């Protein structure tokens, strides 16, 4: 636990079903009467949402991977100071759609940036703060891309190629293997009903909810 609160992050690659399952997680927390805030990265504050737009918008200029990384952490520093840390200090559950594990996956795995640079920024921006629980929605690239393909226009990340998404997935799975106490891998290739059963069981256990 961080202070009195609990920091829960949800991660996954393309078409893993984060948005769909976030709605379900919020319903679970509401039913259990657990006080929480829901937020996202990049974003979560006015400034950080503006940085999100800079990051996601398609542009003619090629974005240097290091510039992308620094923007991600600039947004995170603001988000931590304004939203995440105060909520944890108030004893709330902070439910965050993506966090630094996404940086290891997308900028470390996808963009192949030096991981020690990410570790250094993580330490400087977050200190010792890490998620208490990360739900990693894991799905094959084929299934994920087929699902994501049903959506509208693609953003700057969604336009990447299969090799990029493979590296992202591998990096997420490597993080989960390295930090088994933090991560719960959810098989997001299954039916929505089965996925949500897995999520509910992990959440209830982590939050000590007995009356599921
Ligand atoms: N990024 C980064 O590079 N570095 C960082 O540090 C951070 C982020 C924090 C924006 O993220 C981008 O930011 C992201 C990485 C980068 N790039 N990408 N891509 P985002 O989280 O805002 O965007 P997203 O990845 O597109 O997430 P999403 O909108 O939640 O999409 P999703 O996971 O695909 O979820 P979905 O829309 O709920 O599901 C997709 C479809 O599949 C939808 O039609 C569902 O009905 C369907 N679905 C979902 N689950 C199932 C199951 N189980 N069966 C069948 N169909 C399903």
Coordinates of C-alpha atoms and ligand atoms in Angstrom, one line a residue:
X1 CA 0.0 0.0 0.0
X2 CA 1.1 3.6 -0.6
X3 CA 0.3 5.7 2.5
X4 CA -3.2 4.6 3.3
X5 CA -4.4 4.3 -0.3
X6 CA -4.0 1.7 -2.9
X7 CA -2.6 2.4 -6.3
X8 CA -4.0 0.2 -9.1
X9 CA -3.0 0.5 -12.7
X10 CA -4.4 -1.2 -15.8
X11 CA -2.1 -1.9 -18.7
X12 CA -2.2 -3.7 -22.1
X13 CA -1.4 -3.4 -25.7
X14 CA -3.7 -2.6 -28.7
X15 CA -7.3 -3.9 -28.4
X16 CA -6.7 -5.5 -25.0
X17 CA -9.9 -4.0 -23.8
X18 CA -8.7 -1.4 -21.2
X19 CA -11.6 1.0 -21.7
X20 CA -14.2 -1.7 -21.6
X21 CA -12.8 -3.3 -18.5
X22 CA -12.2 0.0 -16.7
X23 CA -16.0 0.5 -16.7
X24 CA -16.4 -2.9 -15.2
X25 CA -13.7 -2.2 -12.5
X26 CA -15.5 1.0 -11.5
X27 CA -18.7 -0.9 -11.2
X28 CA -17.0 -3.4 -8.9
X29 CA -15.6 -0.6 -6.7
X30 CA -19.0 1.2 -6.6
X31 CA -20.7 -2.1 -5.5
X32 CA -18.1 -2.7 -2.8
X33 CA -18.4 1.0 -1.7
X34 CA -14.7 1.5 -2.0
X35 CA -13.7 5.2 -2.4
X36 CA -11.7 5.7 -5.5
X37 CA -10.7 8.1 -8.2
X38 CA -10.3 7.2 -11.8
X39 CA -7.6 8.8 -13.9
X40 CA -5.4 8.1 -16.9
X41 CA -1.9 8.5 -18.4
X42 CA -0.7 10.4 -20.3
X43 CA -3.2 12.9 -18.8
X44 CA -5.2 13.4 -15.7
X45 CA -4.7 17.1 -15.2
X46 CA -5.2 20.1 -17.5
X47 CA -1.5 20.4 -18.3
X48 CA -0.9 16.6 -18.6
X49 CA -4.0 16.3 -21.0
X50 CA -2.4 19.0 -23.2
X51 CA 0.8 16.9 -23.2
X52 CA -1.3 13.8 -24.1
X53 CA -2.5 15.7 -27.2
X54 CA 1.1 16.5 -28.2
X55 CA 2.0 12.8 -27.8
X56 CA -1.0 11.3 -29.6
X57 CA -1.5 13.7 -32.5
X58 CA -0.2 12.6 -35.8
X59 CA 2.3 15.0 -37.3
X60 CA 4.7 15.3 -40.3
X61 CA 7.7 15.8 -38.1
X62 CA 9.2 12.5 -36.7
X63 CA 9.1 12.6 -32.9
X64 CA 12.5 11.7 -31.4
X65 CA 12.0 8.8 -28.9
X66 CA 13.8 10.7 -26.2
X67 CA 11.5 13.7 -26.7
X68 CA 8.5 11.3 -26.4
X69 CA 9.9 9.8 -23.2
X70 CA 10.5 13.2 -21.6
X71 CA 7.0 14.4 -22.5
X72 CA 5.6 11.2 -20.9
X73 CA 7.4 11.9 -17.7
X74 CA 6.6 15.6 -17.7
X75 CA 2.9 14.7 -17.8
X76 CA 3.5 12.1 -15.1
X77 CA 5.2 14.6 -12.7
X78 CA 2.3 16.9 -12.9
X79 CA -0.3 14.1 -12.6
X80 CA 1.5 12.7 -9.5
X81 CA 1.7 16.1 -7.8
X82 CA -1.9 17.2 -8.6
X83 CA -3.9 14.0 -8.5
X84 CA -2.3 10.7 -7.6
X85 CA -0.3 11.5 -4.4
X86 CA -3.0 13.7 -2.8
X87 CA -5.6 10.9 -3.4
X88 CA -3.4 8.2 -2.0
X89 CA -2.8 10.4 1.0
X90 CA -6.5 10.7 1.5
X91 CA -6.7 6.9 1.7
X92 CA -8.4 6.4 -1.7
X93 CA -8.0 3.8 -4.3
X94 CA -6.3 5.4 -7.3
X95 CA -7.4 3.6 -10.5
X96 CA -5.1 4.6 -13.3
X97 CA -5.4 3.7 -16.9
X98 CA -1.7 3.1 -17.8
X99 CA 1.3 4.3 -15.8
X100 CA 5.1 3.8 -15.9
X101 CA 4.9 0.2 -17.0
X102 CA 3.5 1.6 -20.3
X103 CA 6.7 3.6 -20.6
X104 CA 8.8 0.5 -20.2
X105 CA 6.6 -1.2 -22.8
X106 CA 6.2 1.6 -25.4
X107 CA 9.3 3.7 -25.0
X108 CA 11.6 0.9 -23.7
X109 CA 10.2 -2.1 -25.8
X110 CA 8.5 -0.3 -28.7
X111 CA 10.9 2.5 -29.3
X112 CA 13.9 0.5 -27.9
X113 CA 15.2 3.3 -25.7
X114 CA 17.8 2.5 -23.1
X115 CA 15.9 1.1 -20.1
X116 CA 18.4 2.6 -17.6
X117 CA 17.2 6.1 -18.8
X118 CA 13.6 5.1 -18.0
X119 CA 14.7 3.7 -14.6
X120 CA 16.5 7.0 -13.8
X121 CA 13.5 9.1 -14.7
X122 CA 11.2 6.8 -12.8
X123 CA 13.3 7.3 -9.7
X124 CA 13.6 11.0 -10.0
X125 CA 9.9 11.6 -10.8
X126 CA 8.3 9.1 -8.6
X127 CA 10.8 8.4 -5.8
X128 CA 9.7 5.1 -4.3
X129 CA 6.1 5.3 -5.4
X130 CA 5.1 2.2 -7.5
X131 CA 1.7 0.7 -8.2
X132 CA 0.4 -1.8 -5.6
X133 CA -1.4 -3.8 -8.3
X134 CA -1.1 -3.8 -12.0
X135 CA -3.7 -5.6 -14.1
X136 CA -2.0 -6.5 -17.3
X137 CA -4.6 -7.3 -20.0
X138 CA -2.6 -9.6 -22.3
X139 CA -3.9 -10.5 -25.7
X140 CA -2.2 -11.8 -28.9
X141 CA -1.2 -9.1 -31.4
X142 CA -3.6 -10.7 -34.0
X143 CA -6.6 -10.6 -31.7
X144 CA -5.8 -7.2 -30.3
X145 CA -5.3 -5.6 -33.8
X146 CA -8.5 -7.1 -35.1
X147 CA -10.4 -5.6 -32.2
X148 CA -8.7 -2.2 -32.4
X149 CA -9.3 -2.2 -36.1
X150 CA -13.0 -1.8 -35.5
X151 CA -12.3 1.7 -34.1
X152 CA -12.1 5.0 -36.1
X153 CA -9.0 6.9 -37.0
X154 CA -5.7 5.7 -35.6
X155 CA -3.5 7.9 -33.3
X156 CA 0.3 8.2 -33.6
X157 CA 0.9 5.0 -31.6
X158 CA -1.8 2.9 -33.2
X159 CA -0.2 3.5 -36.6
X160 CA 2.9 1.5 -35.6
X161 CA 3.7 -1.9 -37.2
X162 CA 3.4 -5.4 -35.9
X163 CA 7.1 -5.6 -34.8
X164 CA 6.5 -2.6 -32.6
X165 CA 3.4 -4.1 -31.0
X166 CA 5.3 -7.4 -30.5
X167 CA 8.1 -5.6 -28.6
X168 CA 5.5 -3.8 -26.5
X169 CA 3.8 -7.0 -25.5
X170 CA 7.2 -8.7 -24.8
X171 CA 8.3 -5.8 -22.6
X172 CA 5.0 -5.9 -20.6
X173 CA 5.4 -9.7 -20.1
X174 CA 9.0 -9.2 -19.0
X175 CA 7.9 -6.6 -16.4
X176 CA 5.2 -8.9 -15.1
X177 CA 7.8 -11.7 -14.8
X178 CA 10.2 -9.4 -13.0
X179 CA 7.6 -8.0 -10.5
X180 CA 5.1 -10.9 -9.8
X181 CA 4.0 -9.3 -6.6
X182 CA 2.8 -6.2 -8.5
X183 CA 1.4 -7.8 -11.6
X184 CA -1.7 -9.9 -12.3
X185 CA -1.7 -11.1 -15.9
X186 CA -5.3 -11.3 -17.2
X187 CA -5.9 -13.5 -20.3
X188 CA -7.7 -10.8 -22.3
X189 CA -8.1 -13.1 -25.3
X190 CA -11.0 -14.9 -23.6
X191 CA -14.7 -13.8 -23.7
X192 CA -15.5 -10.6 -21.9
X193 CA -17.4 -12.5 -19.3
X194 CA -14.4 -14.7 -18.5
X195 CA -12.0 -11.7 -18.6
X196 CA -14.2 -9.9 -16.1
X197 CA -14.4 -12.9 -13.8
X198 CA -10.6 -13.0 -13.6
X199 CA -10.4 -9.2 -13.0
X200 CA -13.0 -9.3 -10.2
X201 CA -11.3 -12.1 -8.4
X202 CA -7.9 -10.4 -8.4
X203 CA -9.3 -7.1 -7.3
X204 CA -11.4 -8.6 -4.5
X205 CA -8.3 -10.5 -3.2
X206 CA -6.1 -7.3 -3.3
X207 CA -8.7 -5.1 -1.6
X208 CA -9.7 -7.8 1.0
X209 CA -13.3 -7.9 -0.2
X210 CA -14.9 -11.1 1.0
X211 CA -18.5 -10.7 -0.1
X212 CA -17.9 -10.8 -3.9
Ligands
LIG1 N1 1.8 5.7 -23.9 C1 3.1 5.6 -24.0 O1 3.7 5.4 -25.1 N2 3.9 5.7 -22.8 C2 3.4 5.8 -21.6 O2 4.1 5.9 -20.6 C3 1.9 5.9 -21.5 C4 1.2 5.8 -22.6 C5 1.3 6.1 -20.2 C6 -2.6 6.1 -25.4 O3 -3.1 5.1 -24.6 C7 -1.2 5.8 -25.9 O4 -0.3 6.3 -25.0 C8 -0.9 4.3 -26.0 C9 0.5 4.2 -25.4 C10 0.9 5.6 -25.1 N3 -0.9 4.0 -27.3 N4 -1.5 3.1 -27.9 N5 -2.0 2.5 -28.6 P1 -4.6 4.8 -24.3 O5 -4.6 3.9 -23.2 O6 -5.4 6.0 -24.1 O7 -5.1 4.2 -25.7 P2 -5.4 2.7 -26.1 O8 -4.2 1.8 -26.0 O9 -5.9 2.8 -27.5 O10 -6.5 2.1 -25.1 P3 -8.0 1.9 -25.2 O11 -8.7 3.0 -25.8 O12 -8.5 1.5 -23.8 O13 -8.2 0.6 -26.1 P4 -8.4 -0.9 -25.9 O14 -7.5 -1.5 -24.9 O15 -8.3 -1.5 -27.2 O16 -9.8 -1.1 -25.2 P5 -11.3 -1.1 -25.8 O17 -11.6 0.1 -26.7 O18 -12.1 -1.3 -24.6 O19 -11.4 -2.5 -26.6 C11 -11.2 -2.5 -28.0 C12 -12.4 -3.3 -28.7 O20 -12.3 -4.7 -28.3 C13 -13.8 -2.8 -28.4 O21 -14.6 -2.9 -29.5 C14 -14.3 -3.8 -27.3 O22 -15.7 -4.0 -27.3 C15 -13.6 -5.1 -27.8 N6 -13.3 -6.0 -26.7 C16 -12.7 -5.7 -25.5 N7 -12.6 -6.9 -24.8 C17 -13.1 -7.9 -25.5 C18 -13.2 -9.3 -25.3 N8 -12.7 -9.9 -24.2 N9 -13.7 -10.0 -26.3 C19 -14.1 -9.5 -27.4 N10 -14.1 -8.1 -27.7 C20 -13.5 -7.4 -26.7

